[in-house]
PDB file of C-alpha atoms in Angstrom:
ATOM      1  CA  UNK L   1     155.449  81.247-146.627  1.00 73.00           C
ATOM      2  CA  UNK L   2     158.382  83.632-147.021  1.00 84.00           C
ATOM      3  CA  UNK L   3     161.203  83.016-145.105  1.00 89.00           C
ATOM      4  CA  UNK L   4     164.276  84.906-143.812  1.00 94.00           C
ATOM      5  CA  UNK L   5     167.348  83.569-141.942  1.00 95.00           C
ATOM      6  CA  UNK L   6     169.588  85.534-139.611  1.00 96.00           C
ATOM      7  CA  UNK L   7     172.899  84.559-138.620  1.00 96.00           C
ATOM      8  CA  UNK L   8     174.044  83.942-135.770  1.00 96.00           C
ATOM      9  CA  UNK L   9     171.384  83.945-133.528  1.00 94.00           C
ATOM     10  CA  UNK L  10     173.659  85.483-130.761  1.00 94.00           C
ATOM     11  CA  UNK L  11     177.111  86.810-130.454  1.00 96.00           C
ATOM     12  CA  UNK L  12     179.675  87.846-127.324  1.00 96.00           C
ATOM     13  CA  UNK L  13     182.441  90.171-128.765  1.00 95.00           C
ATOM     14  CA  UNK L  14     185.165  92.380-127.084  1.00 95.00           C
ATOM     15  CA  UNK L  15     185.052  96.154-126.993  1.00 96.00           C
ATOM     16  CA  UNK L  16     186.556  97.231-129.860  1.00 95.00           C
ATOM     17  CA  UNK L  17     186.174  94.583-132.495  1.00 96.00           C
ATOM     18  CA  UNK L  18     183.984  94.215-135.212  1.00 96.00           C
ATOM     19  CA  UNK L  19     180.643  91.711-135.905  1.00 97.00           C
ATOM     20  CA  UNK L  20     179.092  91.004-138.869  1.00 97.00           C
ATOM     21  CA  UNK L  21     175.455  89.486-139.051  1.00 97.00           C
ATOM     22  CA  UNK L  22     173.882  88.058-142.142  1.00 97.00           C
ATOM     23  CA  UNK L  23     169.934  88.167-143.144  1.00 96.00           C
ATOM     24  CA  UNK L  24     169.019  85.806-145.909  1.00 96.00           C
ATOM     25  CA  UNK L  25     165.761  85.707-147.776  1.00 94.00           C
ATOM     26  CA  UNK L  26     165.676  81.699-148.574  1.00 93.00           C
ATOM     27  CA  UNK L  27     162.764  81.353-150.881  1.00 88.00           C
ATOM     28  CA  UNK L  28     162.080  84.803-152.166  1.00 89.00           C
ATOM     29  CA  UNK L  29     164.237  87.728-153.886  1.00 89.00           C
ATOM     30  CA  UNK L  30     164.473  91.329-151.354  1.00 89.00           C
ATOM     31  CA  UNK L  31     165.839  94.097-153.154  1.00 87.00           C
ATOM     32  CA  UNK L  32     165.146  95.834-149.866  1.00 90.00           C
ATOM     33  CA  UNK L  33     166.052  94.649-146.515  1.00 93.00           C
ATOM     34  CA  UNK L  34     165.372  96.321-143.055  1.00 94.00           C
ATOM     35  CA  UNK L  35     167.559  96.488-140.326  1.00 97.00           C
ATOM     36  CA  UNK L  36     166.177  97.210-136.384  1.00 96.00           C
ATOM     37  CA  UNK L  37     167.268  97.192-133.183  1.00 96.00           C
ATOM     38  CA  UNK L  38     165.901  96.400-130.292  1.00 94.00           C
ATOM     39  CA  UNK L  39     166.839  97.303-126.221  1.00 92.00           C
ATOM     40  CA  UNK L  40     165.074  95.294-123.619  1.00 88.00           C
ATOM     41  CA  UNK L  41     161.372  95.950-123.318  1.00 86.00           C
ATOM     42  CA  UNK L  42     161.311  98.735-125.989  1.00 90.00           C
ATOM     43  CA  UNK L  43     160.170  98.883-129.464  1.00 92.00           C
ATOM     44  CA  UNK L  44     161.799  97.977-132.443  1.00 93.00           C
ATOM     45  CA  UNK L  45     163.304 101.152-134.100  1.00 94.00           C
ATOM     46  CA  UNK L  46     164.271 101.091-137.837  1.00 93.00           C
ATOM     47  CA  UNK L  47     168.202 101.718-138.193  1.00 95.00           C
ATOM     48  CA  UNK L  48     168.621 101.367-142.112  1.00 95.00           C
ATOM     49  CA  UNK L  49     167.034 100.011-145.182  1.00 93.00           C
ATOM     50  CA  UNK L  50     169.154  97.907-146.784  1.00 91.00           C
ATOM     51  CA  UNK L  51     168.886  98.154-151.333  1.00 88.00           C
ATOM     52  CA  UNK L  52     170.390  95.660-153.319  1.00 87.00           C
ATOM     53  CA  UNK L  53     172.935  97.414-155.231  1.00 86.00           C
ATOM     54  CA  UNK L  54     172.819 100.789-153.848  1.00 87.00           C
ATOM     55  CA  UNK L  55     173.811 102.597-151.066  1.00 90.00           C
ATOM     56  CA  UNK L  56     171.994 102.001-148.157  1.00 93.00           C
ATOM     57  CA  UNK L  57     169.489 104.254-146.402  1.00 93.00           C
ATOM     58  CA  UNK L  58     170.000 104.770-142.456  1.00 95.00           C
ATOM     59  CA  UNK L  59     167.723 106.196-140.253  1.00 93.00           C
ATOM     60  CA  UNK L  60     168.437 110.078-138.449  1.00 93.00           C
ATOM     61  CA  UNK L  61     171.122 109.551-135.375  1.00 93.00           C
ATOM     62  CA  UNK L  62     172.446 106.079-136.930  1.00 95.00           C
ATOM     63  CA  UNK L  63     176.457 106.130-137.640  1.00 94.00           C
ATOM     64  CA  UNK L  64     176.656 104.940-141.375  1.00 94.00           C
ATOM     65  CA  UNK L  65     180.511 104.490-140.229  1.00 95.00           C
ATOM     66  CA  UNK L  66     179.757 102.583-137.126  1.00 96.00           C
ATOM     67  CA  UNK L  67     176.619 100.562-139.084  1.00 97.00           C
ATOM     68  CA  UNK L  68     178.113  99.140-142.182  1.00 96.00           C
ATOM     69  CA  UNK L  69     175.403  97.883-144.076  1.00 95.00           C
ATOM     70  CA  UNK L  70     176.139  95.714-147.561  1.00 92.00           C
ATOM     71  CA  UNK L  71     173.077  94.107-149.769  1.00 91.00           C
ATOM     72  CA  UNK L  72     175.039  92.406-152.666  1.00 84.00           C
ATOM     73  CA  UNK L  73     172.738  90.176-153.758  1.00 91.00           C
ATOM     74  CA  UNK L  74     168.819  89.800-154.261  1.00 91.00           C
ATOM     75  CA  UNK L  75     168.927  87.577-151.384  1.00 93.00           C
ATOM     76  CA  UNK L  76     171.508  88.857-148.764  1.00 95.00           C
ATOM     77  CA  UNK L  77     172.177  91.995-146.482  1.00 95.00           C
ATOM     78  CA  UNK L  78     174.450  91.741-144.001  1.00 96.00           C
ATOM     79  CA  UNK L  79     175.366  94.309-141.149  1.00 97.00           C
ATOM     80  CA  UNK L  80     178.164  95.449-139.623  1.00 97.00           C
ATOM     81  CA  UNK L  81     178.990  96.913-136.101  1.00 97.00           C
ATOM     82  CA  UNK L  82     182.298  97.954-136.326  1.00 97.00           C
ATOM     83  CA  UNK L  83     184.603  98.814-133.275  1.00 96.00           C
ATOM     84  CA  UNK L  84     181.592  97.309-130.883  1.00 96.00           C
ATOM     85  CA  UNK L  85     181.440  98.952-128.105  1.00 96.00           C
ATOM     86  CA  UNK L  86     179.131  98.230-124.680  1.00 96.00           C
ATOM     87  CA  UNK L  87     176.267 100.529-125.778  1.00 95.00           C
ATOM     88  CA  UNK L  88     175.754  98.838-128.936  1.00 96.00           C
ATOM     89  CA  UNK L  89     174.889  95.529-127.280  1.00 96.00           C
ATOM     90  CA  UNK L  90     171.450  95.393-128.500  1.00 96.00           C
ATOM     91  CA  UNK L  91     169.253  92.708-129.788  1.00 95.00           C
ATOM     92  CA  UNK L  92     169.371  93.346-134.124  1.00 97.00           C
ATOM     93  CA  UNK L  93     167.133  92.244-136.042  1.00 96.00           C
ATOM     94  CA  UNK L  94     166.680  92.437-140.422  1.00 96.00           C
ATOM     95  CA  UNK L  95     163.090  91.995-142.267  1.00 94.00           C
ATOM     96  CA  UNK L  96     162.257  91.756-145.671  1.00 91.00           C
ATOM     97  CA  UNK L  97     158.843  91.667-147.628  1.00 84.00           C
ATOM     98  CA  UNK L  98     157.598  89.469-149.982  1.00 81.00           C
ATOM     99  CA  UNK L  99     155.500  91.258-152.742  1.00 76.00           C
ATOM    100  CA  UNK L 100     154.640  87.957-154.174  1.00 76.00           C
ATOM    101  CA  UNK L 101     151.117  86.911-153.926  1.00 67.00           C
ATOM    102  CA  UNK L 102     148.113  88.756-152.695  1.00 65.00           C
ATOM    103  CA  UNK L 103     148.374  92.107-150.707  1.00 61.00           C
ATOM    104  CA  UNK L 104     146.748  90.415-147.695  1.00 62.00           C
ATOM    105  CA  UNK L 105     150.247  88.397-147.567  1.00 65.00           C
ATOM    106  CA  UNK L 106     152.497  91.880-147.758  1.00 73.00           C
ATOM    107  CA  UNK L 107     153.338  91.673-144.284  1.00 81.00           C
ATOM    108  CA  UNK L 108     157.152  91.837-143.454  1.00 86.00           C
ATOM    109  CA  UNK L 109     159.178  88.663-142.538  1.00 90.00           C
ATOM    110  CA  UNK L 110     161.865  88.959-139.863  1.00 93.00           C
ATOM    111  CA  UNK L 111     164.655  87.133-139.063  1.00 94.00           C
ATOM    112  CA  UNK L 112     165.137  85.462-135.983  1.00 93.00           C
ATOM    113  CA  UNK L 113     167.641  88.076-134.368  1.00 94.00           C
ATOM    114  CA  UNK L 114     170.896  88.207-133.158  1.00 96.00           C
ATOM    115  CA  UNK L 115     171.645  89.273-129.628  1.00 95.00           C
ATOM    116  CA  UNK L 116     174.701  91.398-129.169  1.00 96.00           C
ATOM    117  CA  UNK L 117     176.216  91.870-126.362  1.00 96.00           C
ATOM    118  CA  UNK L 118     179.615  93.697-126.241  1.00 96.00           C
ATOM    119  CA  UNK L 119     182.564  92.964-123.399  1.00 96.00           C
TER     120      UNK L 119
ATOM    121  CA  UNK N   1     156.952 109.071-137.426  1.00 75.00           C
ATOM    122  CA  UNK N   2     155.606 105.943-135.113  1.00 86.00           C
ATOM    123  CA  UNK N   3     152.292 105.252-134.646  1.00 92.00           C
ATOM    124  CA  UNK N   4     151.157 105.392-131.272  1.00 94.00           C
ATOM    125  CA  UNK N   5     149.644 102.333-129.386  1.00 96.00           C
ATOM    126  CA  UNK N   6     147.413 102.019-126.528  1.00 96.00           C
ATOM    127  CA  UNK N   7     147.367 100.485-123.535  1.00 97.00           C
ATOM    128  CA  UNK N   8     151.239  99.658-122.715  1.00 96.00           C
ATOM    129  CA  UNK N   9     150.082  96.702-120.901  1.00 97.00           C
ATOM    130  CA  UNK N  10     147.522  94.287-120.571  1.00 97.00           C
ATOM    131  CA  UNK N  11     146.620  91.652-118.096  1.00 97.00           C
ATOM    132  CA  UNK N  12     144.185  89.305-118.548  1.00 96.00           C
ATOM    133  CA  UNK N  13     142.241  85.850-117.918  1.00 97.00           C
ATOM    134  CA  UNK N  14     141.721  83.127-119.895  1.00 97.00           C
ATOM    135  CA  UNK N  15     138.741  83.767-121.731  1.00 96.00           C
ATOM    136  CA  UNK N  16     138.522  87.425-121.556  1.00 97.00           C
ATOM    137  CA  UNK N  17     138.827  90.513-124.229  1.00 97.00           C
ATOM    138  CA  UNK N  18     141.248  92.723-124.772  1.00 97.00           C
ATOM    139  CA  UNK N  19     141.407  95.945-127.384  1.00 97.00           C
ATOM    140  CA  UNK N  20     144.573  97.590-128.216  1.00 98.00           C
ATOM    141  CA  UNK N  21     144.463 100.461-130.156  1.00 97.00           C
ATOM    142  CA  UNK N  22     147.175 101.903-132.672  1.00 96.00           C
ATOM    143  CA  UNK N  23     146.897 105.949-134.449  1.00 94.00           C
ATOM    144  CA  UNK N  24     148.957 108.127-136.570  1.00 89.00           C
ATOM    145  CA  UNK N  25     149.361 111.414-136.555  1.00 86.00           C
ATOM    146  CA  UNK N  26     150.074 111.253-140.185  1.00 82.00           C
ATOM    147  CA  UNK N  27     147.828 109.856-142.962  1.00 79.00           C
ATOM    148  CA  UNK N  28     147.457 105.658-143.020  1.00 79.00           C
ATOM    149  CA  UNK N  29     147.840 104.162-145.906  1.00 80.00           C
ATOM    150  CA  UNK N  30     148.048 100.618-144.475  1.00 86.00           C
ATOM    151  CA  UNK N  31     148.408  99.283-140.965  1.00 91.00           C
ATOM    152  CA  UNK N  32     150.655  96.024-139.770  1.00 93.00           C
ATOM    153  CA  UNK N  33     149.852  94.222-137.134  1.00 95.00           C
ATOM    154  CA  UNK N  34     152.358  91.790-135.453  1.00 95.00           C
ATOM    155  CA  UNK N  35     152.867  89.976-131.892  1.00 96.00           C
ATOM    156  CA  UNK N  36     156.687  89.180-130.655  1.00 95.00           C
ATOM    157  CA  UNK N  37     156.805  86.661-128.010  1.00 94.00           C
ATOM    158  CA  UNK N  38     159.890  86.971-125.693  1.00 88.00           C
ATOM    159  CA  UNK N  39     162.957  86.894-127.012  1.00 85.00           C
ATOM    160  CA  UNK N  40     161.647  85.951-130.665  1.00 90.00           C
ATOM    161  CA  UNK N  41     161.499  87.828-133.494  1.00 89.00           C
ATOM    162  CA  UNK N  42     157.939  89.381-135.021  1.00 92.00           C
ATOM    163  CA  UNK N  43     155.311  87.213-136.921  1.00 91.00           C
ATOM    164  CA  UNK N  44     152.764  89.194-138.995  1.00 90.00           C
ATOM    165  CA  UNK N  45     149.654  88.981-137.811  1.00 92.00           C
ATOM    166  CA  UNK N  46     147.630  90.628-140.302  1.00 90.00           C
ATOM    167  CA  UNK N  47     147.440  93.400-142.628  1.00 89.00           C
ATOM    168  CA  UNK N  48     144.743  96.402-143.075  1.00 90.00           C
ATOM    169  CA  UNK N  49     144.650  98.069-146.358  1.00 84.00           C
ATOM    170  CA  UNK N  50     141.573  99.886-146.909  1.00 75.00           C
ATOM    171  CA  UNK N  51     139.470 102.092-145.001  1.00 78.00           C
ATOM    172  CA  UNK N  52     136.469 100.582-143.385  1.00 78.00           C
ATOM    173  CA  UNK N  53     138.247  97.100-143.551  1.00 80.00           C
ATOM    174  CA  UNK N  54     137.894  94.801-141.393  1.00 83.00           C
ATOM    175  CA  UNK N  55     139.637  91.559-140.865  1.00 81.00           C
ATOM    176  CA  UNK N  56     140.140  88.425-138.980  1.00 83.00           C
ATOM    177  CA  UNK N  57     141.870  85.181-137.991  1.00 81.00           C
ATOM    178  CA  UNK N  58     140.438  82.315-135.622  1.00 81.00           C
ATOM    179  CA  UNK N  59     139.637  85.099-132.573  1.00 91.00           C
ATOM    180  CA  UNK N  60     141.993  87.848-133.557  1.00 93.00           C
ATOM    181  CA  UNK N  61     140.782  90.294-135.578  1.00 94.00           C
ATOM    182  CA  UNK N  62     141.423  94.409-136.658  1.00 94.00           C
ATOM    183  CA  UNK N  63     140.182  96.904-138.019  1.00 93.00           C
ATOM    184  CA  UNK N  64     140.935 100.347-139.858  1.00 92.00           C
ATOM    185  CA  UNK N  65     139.587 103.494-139.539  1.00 89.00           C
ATOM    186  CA  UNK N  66     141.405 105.759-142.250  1.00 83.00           C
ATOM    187  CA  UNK N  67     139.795 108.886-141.753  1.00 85.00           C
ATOM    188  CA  UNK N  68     140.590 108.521-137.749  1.00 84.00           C
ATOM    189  CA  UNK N  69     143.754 107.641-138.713  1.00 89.00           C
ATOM    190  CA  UNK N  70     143.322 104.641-135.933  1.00 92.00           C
ATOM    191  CA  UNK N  71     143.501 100.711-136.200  1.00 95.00           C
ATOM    192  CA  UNK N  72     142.042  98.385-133.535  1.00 96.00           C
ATOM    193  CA  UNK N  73     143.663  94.731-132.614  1.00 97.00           C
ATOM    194  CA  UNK N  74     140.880  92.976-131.189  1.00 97.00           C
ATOM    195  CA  UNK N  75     141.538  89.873-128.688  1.00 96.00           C
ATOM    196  CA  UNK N  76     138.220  87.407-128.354  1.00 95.00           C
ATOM    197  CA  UNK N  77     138.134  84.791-125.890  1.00 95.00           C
ATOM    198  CA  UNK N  78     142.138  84.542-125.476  1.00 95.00           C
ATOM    199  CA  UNK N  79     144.043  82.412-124.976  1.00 95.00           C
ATOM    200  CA  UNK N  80     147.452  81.597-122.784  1.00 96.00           C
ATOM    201  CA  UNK N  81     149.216  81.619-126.371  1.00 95.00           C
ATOM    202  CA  UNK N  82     148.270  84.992-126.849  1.00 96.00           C
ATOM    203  CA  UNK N  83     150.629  86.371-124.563  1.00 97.00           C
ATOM    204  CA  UNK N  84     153.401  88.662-125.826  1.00 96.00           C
ATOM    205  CA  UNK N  85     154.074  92.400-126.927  1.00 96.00           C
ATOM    206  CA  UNK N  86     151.526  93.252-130.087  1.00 97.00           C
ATOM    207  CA  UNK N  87     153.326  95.995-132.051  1.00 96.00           C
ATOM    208  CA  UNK N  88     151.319  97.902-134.657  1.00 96.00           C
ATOM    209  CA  UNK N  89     153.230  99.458-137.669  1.00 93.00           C
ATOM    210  CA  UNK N  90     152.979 101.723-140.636  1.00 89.00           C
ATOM    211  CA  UNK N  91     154.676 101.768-143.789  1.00 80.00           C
ATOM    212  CA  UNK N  92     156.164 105.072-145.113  1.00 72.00           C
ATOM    213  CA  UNK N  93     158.088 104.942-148.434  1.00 71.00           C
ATOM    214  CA  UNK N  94     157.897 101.081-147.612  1.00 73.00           C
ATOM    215  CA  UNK N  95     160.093 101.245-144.209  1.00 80.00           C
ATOM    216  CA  UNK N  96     158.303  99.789-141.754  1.00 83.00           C
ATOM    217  CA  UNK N  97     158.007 101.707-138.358  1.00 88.00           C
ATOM    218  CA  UNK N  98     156.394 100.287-135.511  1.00 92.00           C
ATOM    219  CA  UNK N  99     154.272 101.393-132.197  1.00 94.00           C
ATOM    220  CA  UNK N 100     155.917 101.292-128.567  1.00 94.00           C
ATOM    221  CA  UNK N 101     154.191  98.033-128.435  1.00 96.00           C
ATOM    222  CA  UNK N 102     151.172  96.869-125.859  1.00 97.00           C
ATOM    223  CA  UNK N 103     152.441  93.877-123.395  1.00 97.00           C
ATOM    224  CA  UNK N 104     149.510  91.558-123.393  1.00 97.00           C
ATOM    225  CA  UNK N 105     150.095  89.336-120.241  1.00 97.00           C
ATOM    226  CA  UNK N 106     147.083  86.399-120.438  1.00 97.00           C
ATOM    227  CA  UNK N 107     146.729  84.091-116.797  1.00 96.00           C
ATOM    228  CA  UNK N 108     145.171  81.283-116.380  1.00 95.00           C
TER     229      UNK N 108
END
């Protein structure tokens, strides 16, 4: 089955700095990725979708500047929180769908998250 | 727009039933349904993509009502491992937005 890869799986960074997070698709091509976040005991709310070679798409209320989200390849999106701060601490997770197959299969594939938590 | 998903929460025992029930104000065109244990990411559960269908795994199985605009999750005989958050979702211009979730809590 499809499977996508998330790196790192959890991250402690200072106020003020900036963290990067990478979402691989291993054995399938995504020319669109999906990027959510998720606070404790809530729902996961779509941020951005990620297009290979384009700009990306971001969700009402979600800082393009503050989100920096690149998908240079057919197989990699990453994003980035620049100047972290407290609030953002959040656990992030990316998707991606695999078209190939039947349509019974078109469900999307997530990565395994990254928690972020912000000093 | 999120679907909406009913109950929040769900205790159960071993061996019981549980329904949890997902609807869109707006027009389904497909409906996604995935469980998220703890701390762990999503795994698709299943996929509804016509009217009337119906569909199934092992003791989980959904449905899809288009013209209600409503999906059912249906949990037979569960189990301990079916404990976690079940999140239904939609797909609008292929982004993927997801219900508030229902915590399904099974006890021995």
């Amino acid at each position: 089955g499809a499977v996508v890869s998330q790196h790192p799986s959890w991250v402690i960074c200072k106020s003020g700095t900036s963290v990067k997070i990478e979402c691989r698709s291993l054995d399938f091509q995504a020319t669109t990725m999906f990027w959510y976040r998720q606070f404790p005991k809530q729902s996961l709310m779509l941020m951005a979708t990620s297009n290979e070679g384009s700009k990306a798409t971001y969700e009402q209320g979600v800082e393009k500047d503050k989100f920096l989200i690149n998908h240079a390849s057919l197989t990699l999106s990453t994003l980035t929180v620049t100047s972290a701060h407290p609030e953002d601490s959040s656990f992030y997770i990316c998707s991606a769908r695999d078209l190939r197959g039947t349509a019974d299969n078109y469900g999307y594939t997530f990565g395994s998250g990254t928690r972020l938590t912000v000093v | 727009q999120q679907p909406v998903q009913s109950p929040q929460a769900v205790i159960l025992r071993e061996g019981e039933d549980a329904v949890i029930n997902c609807s869109s104000s707006k027009a389904l065109y497909s409906v996604h349904w995935y469980r998220q244990k703890h701390g762990e990411a999503p795994v698709f559960l299943m996929i509804l993509l016509k009217g009337g269908e119906q569909k199934g795994h092992e003791k989980i199985s959904a449905s899809f009502n288009e013209k209600k605009q409503q999906s059912s999750l249906y949990l037979t005989a569960s189990q301990l491992s079916y404990s976690g958050t079940y999140f239904c979702g939609t797909a609008v211009n292929n982004d993927m937005r997801f219900g508030a979730g229902t915590r399904l809590t099974v006890k021995p």
